[in-house]
mmCIF file of C-alpha atoms in Angstrom:
data_model
loop_
_atom_site.group_PDB
_atom_site.id
_atom_site.type_symbol
_atom_site.label_atom_id
_atom_site.label_comp_id
_atom_site.label_asym_id
_atom_site.label_seq_id
_atom_site.Cartn_x
_atom_site.Cartn_y
_atom_site.Cartn_z
ATOM 1 C CA UNK A 631 -14.674 -5.158 -175.616
ATOM 2 C CA UNK A 632 -13.407 -4.176 -172.192
ATOM 3 C CA UNK A 633 -15.062 -1.322 -170.369
ATOM 4 C CA UNK A 634 -13.205 1.222 -168.311
ATOM 5 C CA UNK A 635 -12.717 0.444 -164.627
ATOM 6 C CA UNK A 636 -13.196 -3.279 -165.077
ATOM 7 C CA UNK A 637 -11.161 -6.044 -166.581
ATOM 8 C CA UNK A 638 -11.995 -9.612 -167.395
ATOM 9 C CA UNK A 639 -10.330 -12.798 -166.437
ATOM 10 C CA UNK A 640 -11.795 -15.627 -168.385
ATOM 11 C CA UNK A 641 -15.135 -13.913 -168.720
ATOM 12 C CA UNK A 642 -15.361 -12.732 -165.085
ATOM 13 C CA UNK A 643 -15.505 -9.066 -164.368
ATOM 14 C CA UNK A 644 -13.619 -7.473 -161.456
ATOM 15 C CA UNK A 645 -14.192 -3.936 -160.347
ATOM 16 C CA UNK A 646 -11.598 -1.810 -158.579
ATOM 17 C CA UNK A 647 -13.045 -0.298 -155.475
ATOM 18 C CA UNK A 648 -11.527 2.679 -153.749
ATOM 19 C CA UNK A 649 -10.433 1.523 -150.309
ATOM 20 C CA UNK A 650 -9.237 3.997 -147.693
ATOM 21 C CA UNK A 651 -7.029 3.369 -144.721
ATOM 22 C CA UNK A 652 -9.100 1.692 -142.007
ATOM 23 C CA UNK A 653 -9.579 3.819 -138.908
ATOM 24 C CA UNK A 654 -7.745 2.891 -135.728
ATOM 25 C CA UNK A 655 -9.937 1.738 -132.872
ATOM 26 C CA UNK A 656 -8.943 3.835 -129.842
ATOM 27 C CA UNK A 657 -11.573 2.508 -127.449
ATOM 28 C CA UNK A 658 -9.007 0.528 -125.405
ATOM 29 C CA UNK A 659 -6.455 3.356 -125.228
ATOM 30 C CA UNK A 660 -7.621 4.837 -121.882
ATOM 31 C CA UNK A 661 -7.534 1.371 -120.314
ATOM 32 C CA UNK A 662 -3.986 0.873 -121.532
ATOM 33 C CA UNK A 663 -2.863 4.259 -120.208
ATOM 34 C CA UNK A 664 -4.372 3.644 -116.774
ATOM 35 C CA UNK A 665 -2.846 0.165 -116.641
ATOM 36 C CA UNK A 666 0.632 1.581 -117.333
ATOM 37 C CA UNK A 667 0.069 4.371 -114.795
ATOM 38 C CA UNK A 668 -1.066 1.857 -112.176
ATOM 39 C CA UNK A 669 1.981 -0.326 -112.905
ATOM 40 C CA UNK A 670 4.404 2.557 -112.285
ATOM 41 C CA UNK A 671 2.565 3.590 -109.134
ATOM 42 C CA UNK A 672 2.961 0.065 -107.758
ATOM 43 C CA UNK A 673 6.644 -0.506 -108.604
ATOM 44 C CA UNK A 674 7.946 2.954 -107.665
ATOM 45 C CA UNK A 675 9.266 3.294 -104.161
ATOM 46 C CA UNK A 676 9.984 6.615 -102.562
ATOM 47 C CA UNK A 677 12.840 6.767 -100.105
ATOM 48 C CA UNK A 678 11.537 8.366 -96.940
ATOM 49 C CA UNK A 679 14.170 9.338 -94.419
ATOM 50 C CA UNK A 680 13.189 11.461 -91.465
ATOM 51 C CA UNK A 681 15.753 14.181 -90.851
ATOM 52 C CA UNK A 682 17.042 13.866 -87.320
ATOM 53 C CA UNK A 683 20.060 16.050 -88.016
ATOM 54 C CA UNK A 684 19.822 19.598 -89.295
ATOM 55 C CA UNK A 685 22.509 20.773 -91.661
ATOM 56 C CA UNK A 686 23.285 23.742 -93.850
ATOM 57 C CA UNK A 687 25.768 22.485 -96.415
ATOM 58 C CA UNK A 688 28.603 24.787 -97.439
ATOM 59 C CA UNK A 689 28.794 26.492 -100.811
ATOM 60 C CA UNK A 690 31.245 25.502 -103.509
ATOM 61 C CA UNK A 691 32.322 26.573 -106.974
ATOM 62 C CA UNK A 692 33.213 23.235 -108.583
ATOM 63 C CA UNK A 693 29.927 21.346 -108.198
ATOM 64 C CA UNK A 694 28.984 18.152 -110.068
ATOM 65 C CA UNK A 695 25.976 15.873 -109.808
ATOM 66 C CA UNK A 696 26.218 12.336 -108.509
ATOM 67 C CA UNK A 697 25.444 9.570 -110.967
ATOM 68 C CA UNK A 698 23.883 6.198 -110.142
ATOM 69 C CA UNK A 699 21.743 7.301 -107.213
ATOM 70 C CA UNK A 700 21.076 3.665 -106.284
ATOM 71 C CA UNK A 701 24.733 3.244 -105.291
ATOM 72 C CA UNK A 702 24.903 6.374 -103.103
ATOM 73 C CA UNK A 703 24.851 6.055 -99.302
ATOM 74 C CA UNK A 704 24.089 9.217 -97.332
ATOM 75 C CA UNK A 705 25.562 10.165 -93.956
ATOM 76 C CA UNK A 706 24.348 13.389 -92.331
ATOM 77 C CA UNK A 707 26.430 15.202 -89.708
ATOM 78 C CA UNK A 708 25.303 18.207 -87.707
ATOM 79 C CA UNK A 709 23.308 19.373 -84.693
ATOM 80 C CA UNK A 710 20.052 17.575 -83.864
ATOM 81 C CA UNK A 711 16.900 18.676 -85.678
ATOM 82 C CA UNK A 712 14.820 21.290 -83.790
ATOM 83 C CA UNK A 713 12.266 18.722 -82.593
ATOM 84 C CA UNK A 714 15.054 16.641 -80.970
ATOM 85 C CA UNK A 715 17.097 19.444 -79.368
ATOM 86 C CA UNK A 716 15.138 19.330 -76.104
ATOM 87 C CA UNK A 717 16.230 15.729 -75.470
ATOM 88 C CA UNK A 718 19.561 15.610 -77.342
ATOM 89 C CA UNK A 719 21.033 19.052 -76.720
ATOM 90 C CA UNK A 720 23.118 20.773 -79.373
ATOM 91 C CA UNK A 721 26.022 18.309 -79.603
ATOM 92 C CA UNK A 722 26.944 17.192 -83.143
ATOM 93 C CA UNK A 723 25.149 13.997 -84.228
ATOM 94 C CA UNK A 724 25.615 11.483 -87.049
ATOM 95 C CA UNK A 725 22.571 10.139 -88.896
ATOM 96 C CA UNK A 726 22.755 6.865 -90.829
ATOM 97 C CA UNK A 727 19.517 6.329 -92.761
ATOM 98 C CA UNK A 728 16.768 6.777 -90.154
ATOM 99 C CA UNK A 729 18.770 6.442 -86.937
ATOM 100 C CA UNK A 730 21.274 8.447 -84.974
ATOM 101 C CA UNK A 731 24.593 6.682 -84.560
ATOM 102 C CA UNK A 732 28.196 7.023 -83.453
ATOM 103 C CA UNK A 733 31.364 6.692 -85.499
ATOM 104 C CA UNK A 734 31.663 3.092 -84.234
ATOM 105 C CA UNK A 735 28.414 2.200 -86.073
ATOM 106 C CA UNK A 736 29.620 3.441 -89.474
ATOM 107 C CA UNK A 737 31.646 0.347 -90.449
ATOM 108 C CA UNK A 738 28.700 -1.982 -89.758
ATOM 109 C CA UNK A 739 26.323 0.388 -91.595
ATOM 110 C CA UNK A 740 28.533 0.575 -94.710
ATOM 111 C CA UNK A 741 28.960 -3.219 -94.785
ATOM 112 C CA UNK A 742 25.170 -3.715 -94.487
ATOM 113 C CA UNK A 743 24.517 -1.206 -97.294
ATOM 114 C CA UNK A 744 27.132 -2.880 -99.505
ATOM 115 C CA UNK A 745 25.550 -6.300 -98.875
ATOM 116 C CA UNK A 746 22.127 -5.038 -99.950
ATOM 117 C CA UNK A 747 23.473 -3.745 -103.295
ATOM 118 C CA UNK A 748 24.180 -5.682 -106.461
ATOM 119 C CA UNK A 749 27.893 -6.415 -107.073
ATOM 120 C CA UNK A 750 28.050 -3.679 -109.755
ATOM 121 C CA UNK A 751 26.452 -1.109 -107.434
ATOM 122 C CA UNK A 752 28.709 -2.147 -104.540
ATOM 123 C CA UNK A 753 31.750 -1.617 -106.750
ATOM 124 C CA UNK A 754 30.752 1.975 -107.553
ATOM 125 C CA UNK A 755 29.291 2.760 -104.121
ATOM 126 C CA UNK A 756 29.773 6.393 -103.119
ATOM 127 C CA UNK A 757 29.317 7.780 -99.623
ATOM 128 C CA UNK A 758 27.834 11.266 -99.706
ATOM 129 C CA UNK A 759 28.521 13.303 -96.588
ATOM 130 C CA UNK A 760 25.986 16.008 -95.780
ATOM 131 C CA UNK A 761 27.859 18.048 -93.204
ATOM 132 C CA UNK A 762 26.651 21.179 -91.484
ATOM 133 C CA UNK A 763 28.950 24.097 -92.274
ATOM 134 C CA UNK A 764 29.592 24.724 -88.555
ATOM 135 C CA UNK A 765 30.610 21.145 -87.707
ATOM 136 C CA UNK A 766 34.011 20.690 -86.076
ATOM 137 C CA UNK A 767 36.608 19.021 -88.287
ATOM 138 C CA UNK A 768 37.423 16.496 -85.550
ATOM 139 C CA UNK A 769 34.030 14.810 -86.061
ATOM 140 C CA UNK A 770 34.514 14.808 -89.840
ATOM 141 C CA UNK A 771 37.985 13.275 -89.446
ATOM 142 C CA UNK A 772 36.557 10.525 -87.197
ATOM 143 C CA UNK A 773 33.876 9.724 -89.809
ATOM 144 C CA UNK A 774 36.491 9.611 -92.569
ATOM 145 C CA UNK A 775 38.625 7.208 -90.524
ATOM 146 C CA UNK A 776 35.607 4.953 -89.972
ATOM 147 C CA UNK A 777 34.931 5.017 -93.734
ATOM 148 C CA UNK A 778 38.536 3.962 -94.373
ATOM 149 C CA UNK A 779 38.116 1.031 -91.971
ATOM 150 C CA UNK A 780 34.979 0.043 -93.930
ATOM 151 C CA UNK A 781 36.963 0.315 -97.190
ATOM 152 C CA UNK A 782 34.596 2.998 -98.501
ATOM 153 C CA UNK A 783 37.051 5.148 -100.439
ATOM 154 C CA UNK A 784 34.671 7.026 -102.744
ATOM 155 C CA UNK A 785 33.510 9.966 -100.643
ATOM 156 C CA UNK A 786 31.493 12.952 -101.840
ATOM 157 C CA UNK A 787 30.863 16.140 -99.904
ATOM 158 C CA UNK A 788 27.431 17.697 -100.491
ATOM 159 C CA UNK A 789 27.390 21.416 -101.223
ATOM 160 C CA UNK A 790 25.266 24.045 -102.884
ATOM 161 C CA UNK A 791 26.456 26.141 -105.799
ATOM 162 C CA UNK A 792 28.079 29.379 -104.770
ATOM 163 C CA UNK A 793 26.563 32.338 -106.595
ATOM 164 C CA UNK A 794 28.973 33.861 -109.074
ATOM 165 C CA UNK A 795 30.233 37.338 -108.195
ATOM 166 C CA UNK A 796 28.437 40.200 -109.908
ATOM 167 C CA UNK A 797 30.177 41.689 -112.914
ATOM 168 C CA UNK A 798 31.303 45.316 -112.302
ATOM 169 C CA UNK A 799 29.405 47.952 -114.291
ATOM 170 C CA UNK A 800 30.901 48.696 -117.676
ATOM 171 C CA UNK A 801 32.988 45.480 -117.614
ATOM 172 C CA UNK A 802 30.259 43.175 -118.970
ATOM 173 C CA UNK A 803 30.318 41.188 -122.186
#
Protein backbone atom coordinates (compact mmCIF):
# COMPACT_ATOMS: atom_id res chain seq x y z
CA UNK A 1 0.00 0.00 0.00
CA UNK A 2 1.28 3.44 -0.92
CA UNK A 3 0.80 6.29 1.50
CA UNK A 4 -0.07 9.80 0.47
CA UNK A 5 2.82 12.17 -0.22
CA UNK A 6 5.30 9.38 -0.84
CA UNK A 7 5.85 6.90 -3.60
CA UNK A 8 8.05 3.87 -3.84
CA UNK A 9 10.61 2.90 -6.36
CA UNK A 10 11.68 -0.63 -5.78
CA UNK A 11 10.95 -0.45 -2.09
CA UNK A 12 12.55 2.98 -1.52
CA UNK A 13 10.42 5.81 -0.32
CA UNK A 14 10.79 9.37 -1.65
CA UNK A 15 9.11 12.32 -0.07
CA UNK A 16 8.19 15.50 -1.93
CA UNK A 17 9.47 18.50 -0.10
CA UNK A 18 8.14 21.97 -0.68
CA UNK A 19 11.01 24.03 -2.06
CA UNK A 20 10.70 27.79 -2.48
CA UNK A 21 12.64 30.05 -4.76
CA UNK A 22 16.09 30.63 -3.26
CA UNK A 23 16.71 34.20 -2.18
CA UNK A 24 19.08 36.36 -4.20
CA UNK A 25 22.28 37.35 -2.43
CA UNK A 26 22.56 41.14 -2.76
CA UNK A 27 25.66 41.59 -0.63
CA UNK A 28 27.88 42.37 -3.65
CA UNK A 29 25.41 44.78 -5.27
CA UNK A 30 26.81 48.00 -3.72
CA UNK A 31 30.32 47.01 -4.80
CA UNK A 32 29.10 46.46 -8.35
CA UNK A 33 27.30 49.82 -8.43
CA UNK A 34 30.34 51.71 -7.16
CA UNK A 35 32.60 49.91 -9.63
CA UNK A 36 30.37 50.96 -12.55
CA UNK A 37 30.17 54.52 -11.19
CA UNK A 38 33.95 54.67 -10.83
CA UNK A 39 34.37 53.34 -14.38
CA UNK A 40 32.19 56.09 -15.86
CA UNK A 41 33.93 58.76 -13.80
CA UNK A 42 37.28 57.64 -15.20
CA UNK A 43 36.34 57.35 -18.89
CA UNK A 44 34.19 60.50 -19.13
CA UNK A 45 35.97 63.60 -20.28
CA UNK A 46 34.49 67.04 -20.00
CA UNK A 47 35.39 69.53 -22.68
CA UNK A 48 36.61 72.66 -20.96
CA UNK A 49 37.01 75.68 -23.19
CA UNK A 50 37.65 79.05 -21.63
CA UNK A 51 35.55 81.72 -23.29
CA UNK A 52 37.83 84.43 -24.61
CA UNK A 53 35.14 85.87 -26.86
CA UNK A 54 31.80 87.10 -25.61
CA UNK A 55 28.81 86.59 -27.84
CA UNK A 56 25.06 86.98 -27.72
CA UNK A 57 23.73 84.74 -30.47
CA UNK A 58 20.79 85.98 -32.52
CA UNK A 59 17.29 84.56 -32.21
CA UNK A 60 15.69 82.39 -34.85
CA UNK A 61 12.40 80.67 -35.58
CA UNK A 62 13.54 77.53 -37.40
CA UNK A 63 15.86 75.98 -34.81
CA UNK A 64 17.12 72.38 -34.84
CA UNK A 65 19.58 70.55 -32.62
CA UNK A 66 22.93 69.34 -33.88
CA UNK A 67 23.46 65.60 -33.95
CA UNK A 68 26.77 63.78 -33.44
CA UNK A 69 28.38 66.26 -31.06
CA UNK A 70 31.75 64.53 -31.48
CA UNK A 71 31.91 65.72 -35.10
CA UNK A 72 31.07 69.37 -34.34
CA UNK A 73 33.83 72.01 -34.38
CA UNK A 74 33.02 75.34 -32.72
CA UNK A 75 34.25 78.76 -33.85
CA UNK A 76 33.27 81.78 -31.75
CA UNK A 77 33.25 85.30 -33.21
CA UNK A 78 32.66 88.48 -31.25
CA UNK A 79 34.25 91.09 -28.99
CA UNK A 80 36.80 89.95 -26.40
CA UNK A 81 35.49 88.67 -23.07
CA UNK A 82 35.31 91.33 -20.31
CA UNK A 83 38.50 90.11 -18.61
CA UNK A 84 40.46 90.56 -21.88
CA UNK A 85 39.07 93.93 -23.02
CA UNK A 86 41.73 95.92 -21.17
CA UNK A 87 44.50 94.34 -23.26
CA UNK A 88 42.63 93.50 -26.49
CA UNK A 89 40.24 96.43 -26.89
CA UNK A 90 36.80 95.93 -28.39
CA UNK A 91 37.79 94.76 -31.89
CA UNK A 92 36.05 91.58 -33.10
CA UNK A 93 38.02 88.40 -32.32
CA UNK A 94 37.86 84.78 -33.50
CA UNK A 95 38.27 81.96 -30.98
CA UNK A 96 39.30 78.47 -32.12
CA UNK A 97 39.11 76.06 -29.18
CA UNK A 98 41.11 77.77 -26.41
CA UNK A 99 43.04 80.36 -28.42
CA UNK A 100 42.35 83.58 -30.23
CA UNK A 101 43.18 83.42 -33.91
CA UNK A 102 42.88 85.16 -37.26
CA UNK A 103 41.08 84.03 -40.39
CA UNK A 104 44.44 82.77 -41.72
CA UNK A 105 44.57 80.19 -38.88
CA UNK A 106 41.17 78.66 -39.68
CA UNK A 107 42.31 76.37 -42.52
CA UNK A 108 45.07 74.84 -40.38
CA UNK A 109 42.67 74.50 -37.42
CA UNK A 110 40.00 72.71 -39.48
CA UNK A 111 42.58 70.34 -41.00
CA UNK A 112 43.96 69.51 -37.51
CA UNK A 113 40.44 68.86 -36.17
CA UNK A 114 39.62 66.66 -39.16
CA UNK A 115 42.83 64.66 -38.64
CA UNK A 116 41.96 63.99 -35.00
CA UNK A 117 38.52 62.56 -35.92
CA UNK A 118 37.67 59.09 -37.17
CA UNK A 119 36.99 58.89 -40.93
CA UNK A 120 33.22 58.64 -40.29
CA UNK A 121 33.25 61.69 -38.01
CA UNK A 122 35.42 63.65 -40.47
CA UNK A 123 32.92 62.91 -43.23
CA UNK A 124 30.02 64.39 -41.23
CA UNK A 125 32.04 67.18 -39.60
CA UNK A 126 29.99 70.32 -39.00
CA UNK A 127 31.41 73.73 -38.15
CA UNK A 128 29.17 75.58 -35.72
CA UNK A 129 29.62 79.34 -35.78
CA UNK A 130 28.76 81.16 -32.56
CA UNK A 131 28.59 84.75 -33.75
CA UNK A 132 27.74 87.78 -31.68
CA UNK A 133 24.62 89.48 -33.04
CA UNK A 134 26.49 92.79 -33.46
CA UNK A 135 29.40 91.37 -35.47
CA UNK A 136 30.07 92.96 -38.86
CA UNK A 137 29.24 90.75 -41.83
CA UNK A 138 32.69 91.37 -43.34
CA UNK A 139 34.30 89.26 -40.58
CA UNK A 140 31.70 86.52 -41.06
CA UNK A 141 32.31 86.52 -44.82
CA UNK A 142 36.08 86.19 -44.25
CA UNK A 143 35.51 83.20 -41.92
CA UNK A 144 33.20 81.57 -44.47
CA UNK A 145 35.81 82.00 -47.20
CA UNK A 146 38.45 80.40 -44.97
CA UNK A 147 36.07 77.49 -44.31
CA UNK A 148 35.62 77.04 -48.07
CA UNK A 149 39.41 76.91 -48.51
CA UNK A 150 39.50 74.21 -45.80
CA UNK A 151 36.72 72.32 -47.63
CA UNK A 152 34.44 72.57 -44.59
CA UNK A 153 31.08 72.95 -46.32
CA UNK A 154 28.72 71.95 -43.50
CA UNK A 155 28.25 75.16 -41.53
CA UNK A 156 25.75 75.75 -38.73
CA UNK A 157 24.88 79.10 -37.20
CA UNK A 158 24.12 78.98 -33.46
CA UNK A 159 20.97 80.77 -32.34
CA UNK A 160 18.44 80.77 -29.55
CA UNK A 161 14.75 80.14 -30.09
CA UNK A 162 12.76 83.28 -30.70
CA UNK A 163 9.75 83.48 -28.39
CA UNK A 164 6.50 83.05 -30.26
CA UNK A 165 4.31 86.15 -30.45
CA UNK A 166 1.51 86.33 -27.90
CA UNK A 167 -1.92 85.35 -29.14
CA UNK A 168 -4.37 88.32 -29.16
CA UNK A 169 -7.17 88.13 -26.59
CA UNK A 170 -10.26 86.35 -27.81
CA UNK A 171 -8.36 84.77 -30.74
CA UNK A 172 -7.01 81.76 -28.80
CA UNK A 173 -7.72 78.10 -29.44
